[in-house]
């Protein structure tokens, strides 16, 4: 078969064009692949940065927690070794007036006091009680009972005439006859470093105050 040089040139030129298109297509494909890989790499890099920032935040939070834990441990050690001399003494200061007096050298903070006399209860909250300070609680029913007991005591003494046959005092003439009450004291407070403290005491065979 005889091919003219012109036809051969056309065939060669056409083949070169096709080859160029193929090469161009392959190049574009590789470029798109490279762009896709680059975008994936950028996303991975961004994710890595976010993870790194989150890790830094977690580490910072852990450091803050460690500092707080050390502070609390130190504070707890101080509370356990804190010197604290606080005592409470309860007594009647007058009819129906029960006083809890603070003894000792240190201050009592956030004080909650509760006293029960027989079946009557009174309570009081005080922010701060210094050495020698006191908390007064009022008992109206105890005041009425004491008034009745005083009257019975006076009547018992007035109506009694000692004799050889009956040398002993009758019941109402004996002050111990009226010492039949129960008084319960409960005080809760904190030290200056925040350590909780408690006082609890029960008085049996107690009186409601002086009969005279």
PDB file of C-alpha atoms in Angstrom, residues 23 43 58 96 159 199:
ATOM      1  CA  UNK A  23      -1.020  13.196  28.397  1.00  0.00           C
ATOM      2  CA  UNK A  43      -7.763  18.540  57.012  1.00  0.00           C
ATOM      3  CA  UNK A  58      -6.643  19.183  79.321  1.00  0.00           C
ATOM      4  CA  UNK A  96     -36.784  30.577 131.606  1.00  0.00           C
ATOM      5  CA  UNK A 159     -47.235  24.666 156.165  1.00  0.00           C
ATOM      6  CA  UNK A 199     -20.565  19.837 122.019  1.00  0.00           C
TER       7      UNK A 199
END
